[in-house]
Short mmCIF file of N, CA and C in Angstrom, two decimals:
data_model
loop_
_atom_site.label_atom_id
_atom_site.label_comp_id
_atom_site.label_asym_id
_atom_site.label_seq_id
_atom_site.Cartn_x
_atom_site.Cartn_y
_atom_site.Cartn_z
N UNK A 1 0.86 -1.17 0.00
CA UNK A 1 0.00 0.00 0.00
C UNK A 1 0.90 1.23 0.00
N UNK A 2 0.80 1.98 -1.10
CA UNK A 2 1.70 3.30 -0.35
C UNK A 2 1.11 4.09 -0.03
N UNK A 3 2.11 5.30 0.57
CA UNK A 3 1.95 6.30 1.10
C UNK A 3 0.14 6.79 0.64
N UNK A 4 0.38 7.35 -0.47
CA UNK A 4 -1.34 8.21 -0.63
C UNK A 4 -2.55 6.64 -0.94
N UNK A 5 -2.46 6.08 -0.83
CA UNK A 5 -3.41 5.01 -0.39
C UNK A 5 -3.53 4.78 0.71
N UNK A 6 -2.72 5.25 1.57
CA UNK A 6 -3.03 5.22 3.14
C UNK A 6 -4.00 6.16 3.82
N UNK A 7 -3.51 7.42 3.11
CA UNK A 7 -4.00 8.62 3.51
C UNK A 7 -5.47 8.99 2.89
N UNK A 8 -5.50 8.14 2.09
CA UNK A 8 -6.93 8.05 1.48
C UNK A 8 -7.65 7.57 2.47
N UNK A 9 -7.44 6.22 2.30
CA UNK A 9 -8.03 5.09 3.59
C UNK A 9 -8.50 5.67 4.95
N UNK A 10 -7.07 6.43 5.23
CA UNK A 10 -7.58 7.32 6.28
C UNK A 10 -8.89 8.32 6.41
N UNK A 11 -8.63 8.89 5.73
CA UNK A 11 -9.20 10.41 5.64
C UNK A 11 -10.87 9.14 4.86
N UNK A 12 -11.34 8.16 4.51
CA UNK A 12 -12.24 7.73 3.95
C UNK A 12 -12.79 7.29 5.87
N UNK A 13 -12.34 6.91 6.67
CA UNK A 13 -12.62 5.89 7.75
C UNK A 13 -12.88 7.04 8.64
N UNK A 14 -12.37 8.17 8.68
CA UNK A 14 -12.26 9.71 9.47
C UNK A 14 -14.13 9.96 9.02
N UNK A 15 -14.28 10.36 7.79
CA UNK A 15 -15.15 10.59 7.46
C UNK A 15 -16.28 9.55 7.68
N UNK A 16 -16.23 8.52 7.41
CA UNK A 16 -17.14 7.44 7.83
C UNK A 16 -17.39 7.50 9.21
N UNK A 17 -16.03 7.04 10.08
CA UNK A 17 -16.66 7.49 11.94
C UNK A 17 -17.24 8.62 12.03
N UNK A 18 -17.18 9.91 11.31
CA UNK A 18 -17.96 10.88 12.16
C UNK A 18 -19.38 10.42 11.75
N UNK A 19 -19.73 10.41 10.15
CA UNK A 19 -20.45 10.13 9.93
C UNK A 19 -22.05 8.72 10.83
N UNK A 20 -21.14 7.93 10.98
CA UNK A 20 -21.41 6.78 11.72
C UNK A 20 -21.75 7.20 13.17
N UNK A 21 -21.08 7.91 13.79
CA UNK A 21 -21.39 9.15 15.13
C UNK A 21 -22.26 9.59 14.97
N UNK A 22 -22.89 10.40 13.74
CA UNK A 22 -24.40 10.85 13.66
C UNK A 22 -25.25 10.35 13.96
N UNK A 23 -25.04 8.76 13.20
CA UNK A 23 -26.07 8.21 12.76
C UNK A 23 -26.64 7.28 14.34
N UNK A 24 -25.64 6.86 15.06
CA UNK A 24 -25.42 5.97 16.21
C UNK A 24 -25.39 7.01 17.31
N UNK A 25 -26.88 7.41 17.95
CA UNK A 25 -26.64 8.51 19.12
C UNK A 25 -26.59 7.71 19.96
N UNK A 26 -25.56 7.95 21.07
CA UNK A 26 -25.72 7.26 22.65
C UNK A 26 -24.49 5.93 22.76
N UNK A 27 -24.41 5.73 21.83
CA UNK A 27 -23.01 4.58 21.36
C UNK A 27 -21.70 5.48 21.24
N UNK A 28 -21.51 6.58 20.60
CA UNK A 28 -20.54 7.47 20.55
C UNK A 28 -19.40 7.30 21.45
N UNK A 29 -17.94 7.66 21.04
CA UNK A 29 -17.22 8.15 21.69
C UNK A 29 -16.39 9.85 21.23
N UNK A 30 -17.31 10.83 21.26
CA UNK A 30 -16.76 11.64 20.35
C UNK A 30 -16.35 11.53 19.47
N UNK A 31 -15.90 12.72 19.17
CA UNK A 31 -15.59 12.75 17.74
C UNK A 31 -14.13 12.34 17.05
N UNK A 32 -13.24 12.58 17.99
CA UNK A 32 -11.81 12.09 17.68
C UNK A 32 -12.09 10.24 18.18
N UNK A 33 -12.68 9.94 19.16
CA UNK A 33 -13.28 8.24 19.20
C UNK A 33 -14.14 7.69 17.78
N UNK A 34 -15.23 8.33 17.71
CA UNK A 34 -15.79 7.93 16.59
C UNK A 34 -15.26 8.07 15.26
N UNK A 35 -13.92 8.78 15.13
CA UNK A 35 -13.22 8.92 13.64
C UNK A 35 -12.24 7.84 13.37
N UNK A 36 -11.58 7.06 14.77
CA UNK A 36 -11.07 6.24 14.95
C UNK A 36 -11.51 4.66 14.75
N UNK A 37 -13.18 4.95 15.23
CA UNK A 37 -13.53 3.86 15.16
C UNK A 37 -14.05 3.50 13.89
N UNK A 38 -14.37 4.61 13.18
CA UNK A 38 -14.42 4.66 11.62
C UNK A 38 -13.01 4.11 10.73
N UNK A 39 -12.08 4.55 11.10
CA UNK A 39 -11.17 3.86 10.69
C UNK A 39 -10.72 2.14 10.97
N UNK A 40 -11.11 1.76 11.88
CA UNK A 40 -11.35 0.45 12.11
C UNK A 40 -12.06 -0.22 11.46
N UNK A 41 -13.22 0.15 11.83
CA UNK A 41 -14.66 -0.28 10.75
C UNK A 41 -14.58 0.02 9.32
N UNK A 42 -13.46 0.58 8.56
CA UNK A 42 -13.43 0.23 7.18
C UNK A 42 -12.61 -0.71 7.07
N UNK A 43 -11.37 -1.05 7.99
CA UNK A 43 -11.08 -2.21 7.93
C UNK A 43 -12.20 -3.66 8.06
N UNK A 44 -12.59 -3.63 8.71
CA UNK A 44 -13.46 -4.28 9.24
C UNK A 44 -14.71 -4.67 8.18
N UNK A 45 -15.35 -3.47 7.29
CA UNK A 45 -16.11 -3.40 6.34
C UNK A 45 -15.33 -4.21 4.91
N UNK A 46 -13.83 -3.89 5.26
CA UNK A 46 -13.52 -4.13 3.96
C UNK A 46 -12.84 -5.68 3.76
N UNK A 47 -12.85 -6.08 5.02
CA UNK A 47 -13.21 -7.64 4.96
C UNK A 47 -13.57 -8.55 4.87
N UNK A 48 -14.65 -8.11 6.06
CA UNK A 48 -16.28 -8.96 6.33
C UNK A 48 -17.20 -8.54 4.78
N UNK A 49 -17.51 -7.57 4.47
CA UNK A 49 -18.27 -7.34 3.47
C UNK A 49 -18.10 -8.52 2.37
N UNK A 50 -16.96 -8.41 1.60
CA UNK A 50 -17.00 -9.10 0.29
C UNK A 50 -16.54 -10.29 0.63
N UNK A 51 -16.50 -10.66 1.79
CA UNK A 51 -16.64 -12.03 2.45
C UNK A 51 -17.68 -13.16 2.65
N UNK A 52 -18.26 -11.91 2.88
CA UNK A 52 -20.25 -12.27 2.99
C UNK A 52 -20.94 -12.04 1.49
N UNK A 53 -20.22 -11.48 0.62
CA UNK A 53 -21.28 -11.92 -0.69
C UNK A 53 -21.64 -10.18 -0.98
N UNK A 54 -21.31 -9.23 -0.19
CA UNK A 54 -22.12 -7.66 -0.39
C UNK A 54 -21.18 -7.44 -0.97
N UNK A 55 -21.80 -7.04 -2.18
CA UNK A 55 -21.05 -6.27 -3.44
C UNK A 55 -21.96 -5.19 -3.62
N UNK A 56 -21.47 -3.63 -4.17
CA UNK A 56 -22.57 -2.90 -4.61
C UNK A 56 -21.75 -1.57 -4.63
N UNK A 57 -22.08 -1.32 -5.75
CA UNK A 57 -21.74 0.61 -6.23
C UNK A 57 -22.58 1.54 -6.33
N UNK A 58 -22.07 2.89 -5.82
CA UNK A 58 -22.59 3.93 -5.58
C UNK A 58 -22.08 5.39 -6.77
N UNK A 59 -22.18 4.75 -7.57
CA UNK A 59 -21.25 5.87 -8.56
C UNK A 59 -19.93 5.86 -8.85
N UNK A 60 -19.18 6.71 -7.77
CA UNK A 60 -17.91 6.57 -7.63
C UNK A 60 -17.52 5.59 -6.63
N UNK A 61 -16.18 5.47 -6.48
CA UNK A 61 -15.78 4.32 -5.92
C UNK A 61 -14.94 5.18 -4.65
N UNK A 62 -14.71 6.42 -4.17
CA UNK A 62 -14.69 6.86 -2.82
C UNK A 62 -16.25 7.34 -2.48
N UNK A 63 -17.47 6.96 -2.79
CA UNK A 63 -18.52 6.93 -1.79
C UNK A 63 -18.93 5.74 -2.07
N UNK A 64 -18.62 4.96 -2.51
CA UNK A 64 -18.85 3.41 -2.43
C UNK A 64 -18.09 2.96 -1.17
N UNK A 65 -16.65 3.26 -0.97
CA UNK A 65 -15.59 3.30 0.56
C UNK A 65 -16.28 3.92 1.55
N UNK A 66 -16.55 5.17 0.94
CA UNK A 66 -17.38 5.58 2.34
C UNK A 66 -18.49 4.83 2.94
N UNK A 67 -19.45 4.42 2.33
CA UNK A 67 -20.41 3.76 2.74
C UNK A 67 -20.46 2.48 3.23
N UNK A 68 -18.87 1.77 2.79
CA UNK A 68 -18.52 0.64 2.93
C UNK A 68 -18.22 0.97 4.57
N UNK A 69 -17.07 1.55 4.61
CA UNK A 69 -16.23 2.31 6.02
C UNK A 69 -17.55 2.19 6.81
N UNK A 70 -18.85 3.25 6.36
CA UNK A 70 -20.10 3.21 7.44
C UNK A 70 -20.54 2.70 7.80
N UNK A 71 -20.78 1.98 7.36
CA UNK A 71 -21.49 0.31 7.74
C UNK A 71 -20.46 -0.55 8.89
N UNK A 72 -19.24 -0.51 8.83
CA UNK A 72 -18.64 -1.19 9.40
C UNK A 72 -18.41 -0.47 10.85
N UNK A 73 -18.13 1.26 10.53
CA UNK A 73 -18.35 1.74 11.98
C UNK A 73 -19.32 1.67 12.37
N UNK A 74 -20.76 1.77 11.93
CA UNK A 74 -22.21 1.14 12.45
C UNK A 74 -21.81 0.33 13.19
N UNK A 75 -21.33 -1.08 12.72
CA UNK A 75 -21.33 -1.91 13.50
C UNK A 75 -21.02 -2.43 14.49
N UNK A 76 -19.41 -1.74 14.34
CA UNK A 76 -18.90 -1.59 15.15
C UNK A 76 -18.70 -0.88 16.82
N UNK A 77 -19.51 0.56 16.85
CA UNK A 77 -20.12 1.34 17.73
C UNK A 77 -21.31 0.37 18.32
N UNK A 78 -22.14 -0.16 17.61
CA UNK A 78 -23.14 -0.41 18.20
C UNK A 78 -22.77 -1.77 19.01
N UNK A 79 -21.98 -2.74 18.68
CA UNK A 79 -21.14 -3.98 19.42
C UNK A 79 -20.60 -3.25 20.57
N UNK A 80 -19.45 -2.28 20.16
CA UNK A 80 -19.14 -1.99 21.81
C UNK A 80 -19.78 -1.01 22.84
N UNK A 81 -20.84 0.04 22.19
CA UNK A 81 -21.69 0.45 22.80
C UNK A 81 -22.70 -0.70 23.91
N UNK A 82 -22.98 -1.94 23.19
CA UNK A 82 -23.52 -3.01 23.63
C UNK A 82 -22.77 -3.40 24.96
N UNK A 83 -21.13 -3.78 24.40
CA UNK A 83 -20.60 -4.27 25.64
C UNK A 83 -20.61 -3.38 26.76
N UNK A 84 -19.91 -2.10 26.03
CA UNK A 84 -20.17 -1.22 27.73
C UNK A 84 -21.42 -0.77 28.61
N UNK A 85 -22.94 -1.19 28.04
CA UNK A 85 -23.64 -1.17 28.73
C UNK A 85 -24.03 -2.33 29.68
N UNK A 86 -23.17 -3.01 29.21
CA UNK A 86 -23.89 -4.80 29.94
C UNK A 86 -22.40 -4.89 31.25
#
């Protein structure tokens, strides 16, 4: 991976956690937490997804990442939001 494929990735998973922060009230860890965890969760998205069979485009292929990234911080927030309430 180089350098500006990183920084993409980044700045795609930044945008996805905040995003994903919106969407997930009460699960949150702010905003520097939730940009982080966006960055996780596109890892995470960009695993599990085409693992499981979800394929699908959105036009371009950085809001296709983004949405990919979202889904995965979704999921992700709402799992450990889960654990820390139990």
């Amino acid at each position: 991976m180089t350098a500006t494929a990183l920084i993409i990735f980044l700045l795609i998973g930044a945008i996805a956690g905040w995003l994903a922060g919106l969407i997930v009230r009460g699960f949150g860890f702010g905003l520097i937490g939730n940009i982080v965890i966006g960055i996780i969760g596109a890892f995470l998205a960009g695993w599990l997804l085409p693992a499981m069979g979800v394929g699908f485009t959105l036009g371009s292929p950085i809001v296709t990442s983004i949405v990919y990234a979202m889904i995965g911080a979704i999921v992700l927030l709402v799992i450990i939001g889960l654990i820390r309430r139990a």
